[in-house]
Coordinates of C-alpha atoms in Angstrom, one line a residue:
Chain A
M1 CA 117.4 32.5 137.4
C2 CA 114.4 34.0 135.6
Q3 CA 112.2 33.4 132.6
L4 CA 111.6 35.7 129.7
L5 CA 108.7 36.1 127.3
G6 CA 108.7 38.5 124.3
M7 CA 106.3 39.2 121.4
N8 CA 106.6 41.1 118.2
A9 CA 103.6 41.4 115.9
N10 CA 102.7 43.3 112.7
K11 CA 99.3 44.3 114.2
P12 CA 98.3 45.0 117.8
T13 CA 97.8 41.6 119.3
D14 CA 97.0 40.4 122.8
L15 CA 99.3 38.0 124.6
T16 CA 96.7 36.7 127.1
F17 CA 97.1 33.1 126.0
S18 CA 100.9 33.0 126.2
F19 CA 101.0 35.0 129.5
T20 CA 98.5 32.6 131.1
G21 CA 100.9 29.7 130.4
F22 CA 104.0 31.7 131.2
S23 CA 102.8 33.1 134.5
Q24 CA 102.1 29.5 135.8
R25 CA 105.9 29.2 136.1
A26 CA 105.7 31.8 138.9
G27 CA 104.8 29.2 141.5
K28 CA 102.8 26.4 139.8
T29 CA 105.0 24.8 137.1
G30 CA 108.1 26.7 138.1
D31 CA 109.6 28.5 141.1
H32 CA 110.0 32.0 139.7
V33 CA 108.1 33.7 142.6
D34 CA 110.3 36.7 143.3
G35 CA 108.4 39.3 141.3
W36 CA 107.3 39.8 137.8
G37 CA 107.0 42.5 135.2
M38 CA 105.6 43.2 131.8
A39 CA 105.8 46.1 129.3
F40 CA 103.4 46.6 126.4
F41 CA 104.3 49.0 123.6
E42 CA 101.3 50.9 122.2
D43 CA 101.6 53.7 119.7
H44 CA 105.2 54.5 121.1
G45 CA 103.8 54.6 124.6
V46 CA 104.4 51.9 127.2
R47 CA 102.2 50.2 129.7
H48 CA 104.7 49.1 132.3
F49 CA 103.7 46.7 135.2
V50 CA 106.0 45.5 137.9
D51 CA 105.3 43.7 141.1
Y52 CA 107.5 41.9 143.6
Q53 CA 104.7 39.5 144.4
S54 CA 104.5 36.3 142.3
A55 CA 102.6 36.6 139.0
I56 CA 100.3 33.8 140.4
I57 CA 98.9 36.0 143.3
S58 CA 99.5 39.5 142.0
P59 CA 96.1 41.3 141.4
I60 CA 97.6 43.2 138.5
A61 CA 98.8 40.0 136.8
D62 CA 95.3 38.7 137.2
V63 CA 93.9 41.7 135.3
I64 CA 96.4 41.1 132.5
R65 CA 95.4 37.5 132.2
R66 CA 91.7 38.6 131.9
Y67 CA 91.9 42.0 130.1
P68 CA 93.4 41.7 126.6
I69 CA 95.9 44.5 126.1
K70 CA 96.7 44.7 122.4
S71 CA 100.3 45.6 121.6
T72 CA 102.9 45.1 118.8
N73 CA 105.8 44.6 121.2
V74 CA 105.7 43.0 124.6
I75 CA 108.4 42.0 127.1
A76 CA 107.6 40.0 130.2
H77 CA 109.7 38.6 133.0
I78 CA 109.2 36.4 136.0
R79 CA 112.0 36.5 138.6
K80 CA 113.8 34.1 140.8
A81 CA 116.2 36.4 142.6
T82 CA 119.9 35.5 142.4
Q83 CA 121.4 39.0 142.3
G84 CA 119.8 41.9 144.2
K85 CA 117.0 41.7 146.8
V86 CA 113.3 41.2 146.1
S87 CA 112.0 44.7 145.7
L88 CA 110.2 46.9 143.2
P89 CA 113.3 48.7 141.7
N90 CA 114.8 45.3 141.0
C91 CA 111.8 44.0 139.0
H92 CA 112.3 43.6 135.2
P93 CA 111.6 44.9 132.6
F94 CA 113.4 48.2 132.9
V95 CA 112.5 51.2 130.9
R96 CA 114.6 54.2 129.7
E97 CA 114.0 56.9 127.1
L98 CA 116.6 57.3 124.3
W99 CA 116.2 59.4 121.1
G100 CA 112.6 60.2 122.0
N101 CA 111.6 56.5 122.2
Y102 CA 111.1 54.2 125.2
W103 CA 113.4 51.2 125.4
V104 CA 112.4 48.2 127.4
F105 CA 114.9 45.5 128.6
A106 CA 114.6 42.2 130.6
H107 CA 117.5 39.8 131.4
N108 CA 117.8 36.2 132.5
G109 CA 121.2 35.2 133.9
D110 CA 124.1 36.5 136.0
L111 CA 126.7 39.0 135.0
K112 CA 128.6 39.1 138.3
T113 CA 131.9 40.5 136.9
F114 CA 130.3 43.2 134.6
R115 CA 130.2 46.5 136.3
P116 CA 131.6 49.0 133.8
R117 CA 131.7 52.7 134.7
L118 CA 128.6 54.5 133.6
H119 CA 129.7 58.0 132.5
S120 CA 126.6 59.1 130.6
H121 CA 123.0 59.8 131.6
F122 CA 121.8 56.3 132.3
H123 CA 122.2 55.0 135.8
P124 CA 120.5 52.1 137.6
V125 CA 117.9 52.8 140.2
G126 CA 118.0 49.2 141.7
T127 CA 120.9 47.0 142.5
T128 CA 120.8 44.3 139.8
D129 CA 123.6 43.5 137.4
S130 CA 120.8 43.4 134.8
E131 CA 119.8 47.1 135.1
H132 CA 123.5 48.0 135.2
A133 CA 124.0 46.1 131.9
F134 CA 120.9 47.8 130.4
C135 CA 122.2 51.3 131.3
W136 CA 125.6 50.4 129.7
L137 CA 123.8 49.2 126.5
M138 CA 121.8 52.5 126.3
Q139 CA 125.0 54.6 126.9
E140 CA 126.9 52.7 124.2
L141 CA 124.0 52.8 121.7
H142 CA 123.9 56.5 122.2
K143 CA 127.6 57.0 121.8
S144 CA 127.7 54.7 118.7
H145 CA 125.2 56.7 116.6
A146 CA 125.0 60.4 116.0
G147 CA 121.4 60.3 114.9
V148 CA 118.6 57.8 115.2
P149 CA 119.9 54.6 113.5
S150 CA 117.9 52.1 111.4
I151 CA 116.9 48.8 112.9
Q152 CA 119.7 47.1 110.8
E153 CA 122.3 49.5 112.2
L154 CA 121.0 49.0 115.7
T155 CA 121.2 45.3 115.3
L156 CA 124.8 45.4 114.2
T157 CA 125.8 47.6 117.1
L158 CA 123.8 45.5 119.6
R159 CA 125.5 42.3 118.3
E160 CA 128.9 43.9 119.0
L161 CA 127.8 45.1 122.5
A162 CA 126.3 41.8 123.5
A163 CA 129.5 40.1 122.5
E164 CA 131.4 42.4 124.9
I165 CA 129.1 41.6 127.8
S166 CA 128.6 37.9 127.2
P167 CA 132.0 36.7 128.5
H168 CA 131.0 38.1 131.9
G169 CA 128.3 35.5 132.5
T170 CA 124.9 34.4 131.2
F171 CA 123.3 37.1 129.1
N172 CA 119.9 36.0 127.8
F173 CA 118.0 39.2 127.1
L174 CA 115.0 40.8 125.4
L175 CA 115.1 44.4 124.2
S176 CA 112.6 46.5 122.3
N177 CA 112.1 50.1 121.2
G178 CA 108.5 49.5 120.2
E179 CA 109.4 48.8 116.6
A180 CA 111.7 45.8 116.8
L181 CA 112.3 43.1 119.4
W182 CA 116.0 42.0 119.9
A183 CA 116.7 38.7 121.6
H184 CA 120.1 37.4 122.7
A185 CA 120.8 34.0 124.1
T186 CA 123.7 32.5 126.1
T187 CA 121.8 29.5 127.3
H188 CA 118.0 29.1 126.9
L189 CA 115.9 31.0 124.4
C190 CA 113.6 29.8 121.6
Y191 CA 111.1 31.4 119.2
L192 CA 108.3 30.7 116.8
E193 CA 106.4 32.7 114.2
R194 CA 102.6 32.4 113.9
A195 CA 101.3 33.2 110.5
W196 CA 98.7 32.0 107.9
P197 CA 97.5 29.2 107.9
F198 CA 97.2 29.5 111.7
S199 CA 96.8 26.4 113.7
K200 CA 95.6 25.3 117.2
A201 CA 98.1 25.6 120.0
S202 CA 98.0 24.0 123.4
L203 CA 99.8 25.3 126.5
S204 CA 102.5 23.2 128.2
D205 CA 101.9 24.8 131.6
E206 CA 98.1 24.9 131.7
D207 CA 95.2 22.9 130.3
L208 CA 94.3 25.5 127.7
S209 CA 94.2 25.5 123.9
I210 CA 93.4 28.1 121.3
D211 CA 92.7 28.0 117.6
F212 CA 94.6 31.0 116.2
A213 CA 92.8 30.5 112.8
E214 CA 89.6 31.6 114.5
R215 CA 91.2 34.8 115.9
N216 CA 93.5 36.0 113.1
Q217 CA 93.3 37.3 109.5
P218 CA 95.5 36.0 106.7
G219 CA 98.0 38.9 106.9
D220 CA 98.5 38.7 110.6
R221 CA 102.0 37.6 111.9
T222 CA 103.3 37.2 115.4
A223 CA 106.7 36.1 116.7
I224 CA 107.0 34.8 120.2
V225 CA 110.4 34.4 122.0
V226 CA 110.5 32.6 125.3
T227 CA 113.0 30.9 127.7
A228 CA 111.3 27.5 127.3
P229 CA 108.6 26.5 124.8
L230 CA 105.1 27.6 125.9
T231 CA 103.2 25.1 123.8
H232 CA 103.7 21.4 123.1
N233 CA 102.3 21.1 119.6
E234 CA 104.1 23.9 117.8
Q235 CA 107.6 24.0 116.3
W236 CA 109.9 26.1 118.4
T237 CA 113.4 27.0 117.1
H238 CA 116.1 27.2 119.7
F239 CA 118.8 29.9 119.7
Q240 CA 122.4 29.1 119.4
S241 CA 124.6 30.3 122.2
G242 CA 125.8 33.8 121.4
E243 CA 123.1 34.5 118.8
L244 CA 121.3 37.8 118.6
K245 CA 118.2 37.9 116.5
V246 CA 115.9 40.7 115.6
F247 CA 112.1 40.5 114.9
V248 CA 110.2 43.2 113.0
D249 CA 106.5 43.0 111.9
G250 CA 106.1 39.6 113.5
A251 CA 109.0 37.9 111.6
H252 CA 112.6 37.2 112.1
C253 CA 114.9 39.5 110.1
D254 CA 118.1 38.3 108.4
Y255 CA 120.2 41.2 109.6
Chain B
M1 CA 92.3 70.8 131.1
C2 CA 93.2 68.1 133.6
Q3 CA 93.1 67.3 137.2
L4 CA 96.1 66.4 139.5
L5 CA 96.3 64.4 142.7
G6 CA 99.5 63.9 144.7
M7 CA 100.4 62.3 148.0
N8 CA 103.5 62.5 150.2
A9 CA 103.6 60.5 153.4
N10 CA 106.2 59.6 156.0
K11 CA 105.1 55.9 155.9
P12 CA 103.8 53.7 153.0
T13 CA 100.2 54.7 152.8
D14 CA 97.4 53.7 150.4
L15 CA 95.5 56.3 148.4
T16 CA 92.4 54.2 147.8
F17 CA 90.0 56.6 149.5
S18 CA 91.3 59.7 147.7
F19 CA 91.6 58.0 144.3
T20 CA 88.0 56.7 144.6
G21 CA 86.8 60.3 144.9
F22 CA 89.3 61.7 142.4
S23 CA 88.5 59.1 139.7
Q24 CA 84.8 60.1 139.8
R25 CA 85.8 63.3 138.0
A26 CA 86.7 61.1 135.0
G27 CA 83.1 61.0 133.7
K28 CA 80.8 61.2 136.8
T29 CA 81.4 64.5 138.6
G30 CA 83.8 65.8 135.9
D31 CA 84.5 65.4 132.2
H32 CA 88.1 64.3 132.4
V33 CA 87.6 61.2 130.2
D34 CA 90.6 61.3 127.9
G35 CA 92.9 59.0 129.8
W36 CA 94.4 58.8 133.2
G37 CA 97.6 57.7 134.8
M38 CA 99.1 57.1 138.2
A39 CA 102.6 56.5 139.6
F40 CA 103.4 55.0 143.0
F41 CA 106.9 55.2 144.4
E42 CA 107.9 52.2 146.5
D43 CA 111.5 51.7 147.7
H44 CA 112.9 53.9 144.9
G45 CA 110.9 51.8 142.4
V46 CA 107.9 53.0 140.5
R47 CA 104.6 51.4 139.7
H48 CA 103.4 53.3 136.6
F49 CA 99.9 52.9 135.2
V50 CA 98.6 54.8 132.2
D51 CA 95.5 54.3 130.1
Y52 CA 93.8 56.3 127.4
Q53 CA 90.4 55.0 128.6
S54 CA 88.6 57.0 131.3
A55 CA 89.5 56.1 134.9
I56 CA 85.8 55.2 135.4
I57 CA 85.8 52.3 132.9
S58 CA 89.5 51.3 132.9
P59 CA 90.0 47.8 134.4
I60 CA 93.4 48.8 135.7
A61 CA 91.9 51.9 137.6
D62 CA 89.3 49.5 139.0
V63 CA 92.1 47.3 140.5
I64 CA 93.8 50.4 142.0
R65 CA 90.5 51.4 143.7
R66 CA 90.1 47.9 145.2
Y67 CA 93.8 46.9 145.8
P68 CA 95.6 49.1 148.3
I69 CA 99.0 49.9 146.9
K70 CA 101.1 51.4 149.8
S71 CA 103.4 54.2 148.8
T72 CA 105.2 57.2 150.2
N73 CA 104.8 59.3 147.1
V74 CA 102.0 59.2 144.5
I75 CA 101.1 61.3 141.5
A76 CA 97.8 60.8 139.6
H77 CA 96.3 62.6 136.7
I78 CA 93.0 62.5 134.8
R79 CA 93.1 64.1 131.4
K80 CA 90.8 66.2 129.3
A81 CA 92.8 66.6 126.1
T82 CA 93.5 70.1 125.0
Q83 CA 97.0 69.7 123.5
G84 CA 98.1 66.4 121.8
K85 CA 95.8 63.6 120.7
V86 CA 94.3 60.9 123.1
S87 CA 96.9 58.2 123.0
L88 CA 99.1 56.2 125.4
P89 CA 102.3 58.2 125.0
N90 CA 100.4 61.4 125.8
C91 CA 99.0 60.1 129.2
H92 CA 100.5 61.6 132.3
P93 CA 102.3 61.1 134.6
F94 CA 105.6 60.8 132.7
V95 CA 108.7 59.1 134.1
R96 CA 112.4 59.6 133.5
E97 CA 115.6 58.6 135.3
L98 CA 118.0 61.2 136.6
W99 CA 121.0 60.6 139.0
G100 CA 119.9 57.0 139.5
N101 CA 116.4 58.0 140.6
Y102 CA 113.1 57.9 138.8
W103 CA 111.3 61.2 138.5
V104 CA 107.6 61.5 137.9
F105 CA 105.8 64.5 136.5
A106 CA 102.2 65.4 135.7
H107 CA 100.9 68.8 134.5
N108 CA 97.6 70.6 134.2
G109 CA 97.4 73.5 131.9
D110 CA 98.6 74.7 128.5
L111 CA 102.1 75.9 127.6
K112 CA 101.5 76.6 123.9
T113 CA 104.4 78.9 123.4
F114 CA 107.0 76.9 125.4
R115 CA 109.0 74.7 123.0
P116 CA 112.7 75.3 124.0
R117 CA 115.4 73.3 122.3
L118 CA 116.2 70.1 124.1
H119 CA 119.9 69.6 123.7
S120 CA 120.6 67.0 126.3
H121 CA 119.4 63.4 126.8
F122 CA 115.8 64.0 127.6
H123 CA 113.3 64.0 124.7
P124 CA 109.6 63.6 124.6
V125 CA 108.0 60.4 123.3
G126 CA 104.5 61.9 122.8
T127 CA 103.3 65.2 121.5
T128 CA 102.2 67.1 124.6
D129 CA 103.6 70.5 125.7
S130 CA 103.6 68.9 129.2
E131 CA 106.2 66.2 128.4
H132 CA 108.3 68.8 126.5
A133 CA 108.3 71.0 129.7
F134 CA 109.2 67.9 131.8
C135 CA 112.2 67.0 129.6
W136 CA 113.4 70.6 129.8
L137 CA 113.1 70.6 133.6
M138 CA 115.1 67.4 133.7
Q139 CA 117.7 68.8 131.4
E140 CA 118.0 72.0 133.4
L141 CA 118.1 70.2 136.8
H142 CA 121.0 68.1 135.5
K143 CA 122.9 71.1 134.2
S144 CA 122.4 73.1 137.4
H145 CA 123.9 70.6 139.7
A146 CA 127.2 68.7 139.4
G147 CA 126.3 66.0 141.9
V148 CA 123.0 64.9 143.5
P149 CA 121.6 68.0 145.2
S150 CA 119.6 68.1 148.5
I151 CA 115.9 68.6 148.5
Q152 CA 116.4 72.2 149.6
E153 CA 118.8 72.9 146.6
L154 CA 116.4 71.1 144.2
T155 CA 113.5 73.2 145.5
L156 CA 115.4 76.5 144.9
T157 CA 116.4 75.4 141.4
L158 CA 112.8 74.2 140.6
R159 CA 111.4 77.5 141.8
E160 CA 113.7 79.4 139.3
L161 CA 112.8 77.0 136.5
A162 CA 109.1 77.1 137.1
A163 CA 109.2 80.9 137.0
E164 CA 110.8 80.7 133.6
I165 CA 108.1 78.4 132.2
S166 CA 105.1 80.0 133.9
P167 CA 104.8 83.1 131.6
H168 CA 104.2 80.7 128.7
G169 CA 100.8 79.6 130.0
T170 CA 99.2 77.7 132.8
F171 CA 101.7 75.6 134.7
N172 CA 100.1 73.6 137.6
F173 CA 102.3 70.6 138.1
L174 CA 103.3 67.8 140.5
L175 CA 106.8 66.3 140.5
S176 CA 108.4 63.7 142.7
N177 CA 111.7 61.8 142.9
G178 CA 110.3 59.4 145.5
E179 CA 111.6 61.4 148.4
A180 CA 109.9 64.8 148.0
L181 CA 106.7 66.0 146.3
W182 CA 107.0 69.4 144.6
A183 CA 103.8 71.2 143.6
H184 CA 103.5 74.4 141.6
A185 CA 100.3 76.3 140.9
T186 CA 99.3 78.9 138.3
T187 CA 95.6 78.6 138.8
H188 CA 94.1 75.7 140.9
L189 CA 95.9 73.6 143.5
C190 CA 95.2 73.0 147.2
Y191 CA 96.6 70.8 149.9
L192 CA 96.1 69.5 153.4
E193 CA 98.1 67.5 155.9
R194 CA 96.5 64.7 157.8
A195 CA 98.2 64.0 161.2
W196 CA 97.3 63.1 164.8
P197 CA 94.6 63.6 166.0
F198 CA 93.1 62.1 162.8
S199 CA 89.5 62.8 162.0
K200 CA 86.7 61.6 159.8
A201 CA 86.7 62.7 156.1
S202 CA 83.9 62.6 153.6
L203 CA 84.4 62.7 149.9
S204 CA 82.9 65.5 147.8
D205 CA 82.6 63.3 144.7
E206 CA 81.2 60.1 146.1
D207 CA 79.1 59.1 149.1
L208 CA 82.0 57.7 151.1
S209 CA 83.5 58.5 154.5
I210 CA 86.5 57.3 156.3
D211 CA 87.7 57.7 159.9
F212 CA 91.5 58.1 159.6
A213 CA 91.8 57.8 163.4
E214 CA 90.9 54.1 163.0
R215 CA 93.6 53.5 160.3
N216 CA 96.5 55.5 161.5
Q217 CA 99.1 55.6 164.3
P218 CA 100.0 58.8 166.2
G219 CA 103.2 59.4 164.2
D220 CA 101.7 58.9 160.8
R221 CA 101.6 62.0 158.5
T222 CA 100.3 62.5 155.0
A223 CA 100.0 65.5 152.7
I224 CA 97.5 65.5 149.9
V225 CA 97.7 68.0 147.0
V226 CA 94.9 68.2 144.5
T227 CA 93.4 70.5 141.8
A228 CA 90.1 70.9 143.8
P229 CA 89.3 69.8 147.4
L230 CA 88.5 66.0 147.6
T231 CA 86.6 66.2 150.9
H232 CA 84.0 68.7 152.2
N233 CA 84.7 68.5 155.9
E234 CA 88.5 69.1 156.0
Q235 CA 90.5 72.3 155.8
W236 CA 92.2 72.7 152.4
T237 CA 94.8 75.4 151.8
H238 CA 94.8 77.0 148.4
F239 CA 98.0 77.7 146.6
Q240 CA 98.8 81.3 145.5
S241 CA 99.5 81.8 141.8
G242 CA 103.2 81.2 141.1
E243 CA 103.8 79.3 144.4
L244 CA 106.0 76.2 144.4
K245 CA 105.7 74.1 147.6
V246 CA 107.7 71.0 148.6
F247 CA 106.4 68.2 150.8
V248 CA 108.7 65.8 152.7
D249 CA 107.7 63.1 155.2
G250 CA 104.0 64.1 154.9
A251 CA 104.5 67.7 155.7
H252 CA 105.0 71.0 153.9
C253 CA 108.6 72.3 154.2
D254 CA 109.5 75.9 154.6
Y255 CA 112.2 75.9 151.9

């Protein structure tokens, strides 16, 4: 299986602290050593990093831990290969363009029986069931909306599409178009929102603490979604199985 | 304007030497300081790096100069903004998926009067004339071929499409699908092929030499395409205006 990490914030925010803890699971506190990837949205653009080396030894992952890339939406993934060989085209997250926006997707789980025909413009480059499911999601989103839909409309469509895929296996995923972060859980996913008054957080996977009150302003707000809680002194909310949540401007929306 | 650098090789090869010289033009030996980008094909996957910082000060560019990423097809770009603001979505190279392959494109020049209607699935995310032209190329390639065409067929189609765009301005570009590297010149572009017997090369932009005979085997072959010669002791061939060349397995093909 794999692990997922997502961030949605109302202002460009760096994820250095969370990624430092998360990437320990790629060999130190976990065995997710078969590649990693991370995509940062910035002004509709995407910085997209993938590597089939573990996030512990990858020189690019090392730069990301040290160099604070500020972003409003981030999706990261560390992989333990179950479907598809260990190679660059099989590293999540995957990126496609739809309606003049980049869309980023990462998946944790197996969808062994989900191989629908792809009859539109989105085709997988690698061999994972995850990228196949992503291409199908993009195809169906495009078919379902004549123009560019609102976040609320997209959420309703994605909830229907996720429910179609879910019976085929385990479908924990993160998806973002740079404006919203969608998260769907079959098994493990939890989230928290950091907002005023900020508090001190201590990583579960590394001996590192941070006082968010010192680094944030009163209006700042960040939501973090992750496979397993990253900190041991914050309140994480676990997803119900089958739940799809959407985060905008650093907060969970009630769509 | 901008500068382009491309590589096509018959075996995974690192571009550290060439990129070290090329990136000096982003502030030291040239004024191309408005961002840079680089895409490395590897086993059909792509490592895609973009930054709106100059390639001289970007921490990611620094890792690429120090960490040899081996690839068979590379496209790099350093930008001096003339069209579109300095921002991440406007950094070349651009990436799209077509026929289950990633396609990478970078452009040097202006196409101020080329804004054809994009009626298919490819739309620009940023505001550059370059990305608009790339989306049109992808659209027309898709329309021109029912199935996945051969490199020769793609070359013939691209030659026709490039001739349609060229009258609208300056259209020096590099394009790759991970198998071939296409290069088209309106003004400046030159190339060389490195093969047995390899010789020593000295950079024009930096006091650095390398003896390729020490690092290569007899069967290795690499083609380098660049806006202006990177070395002062090798034989560079200049493109004619309007020429589109294709490189496969490290050599120029006579298609």
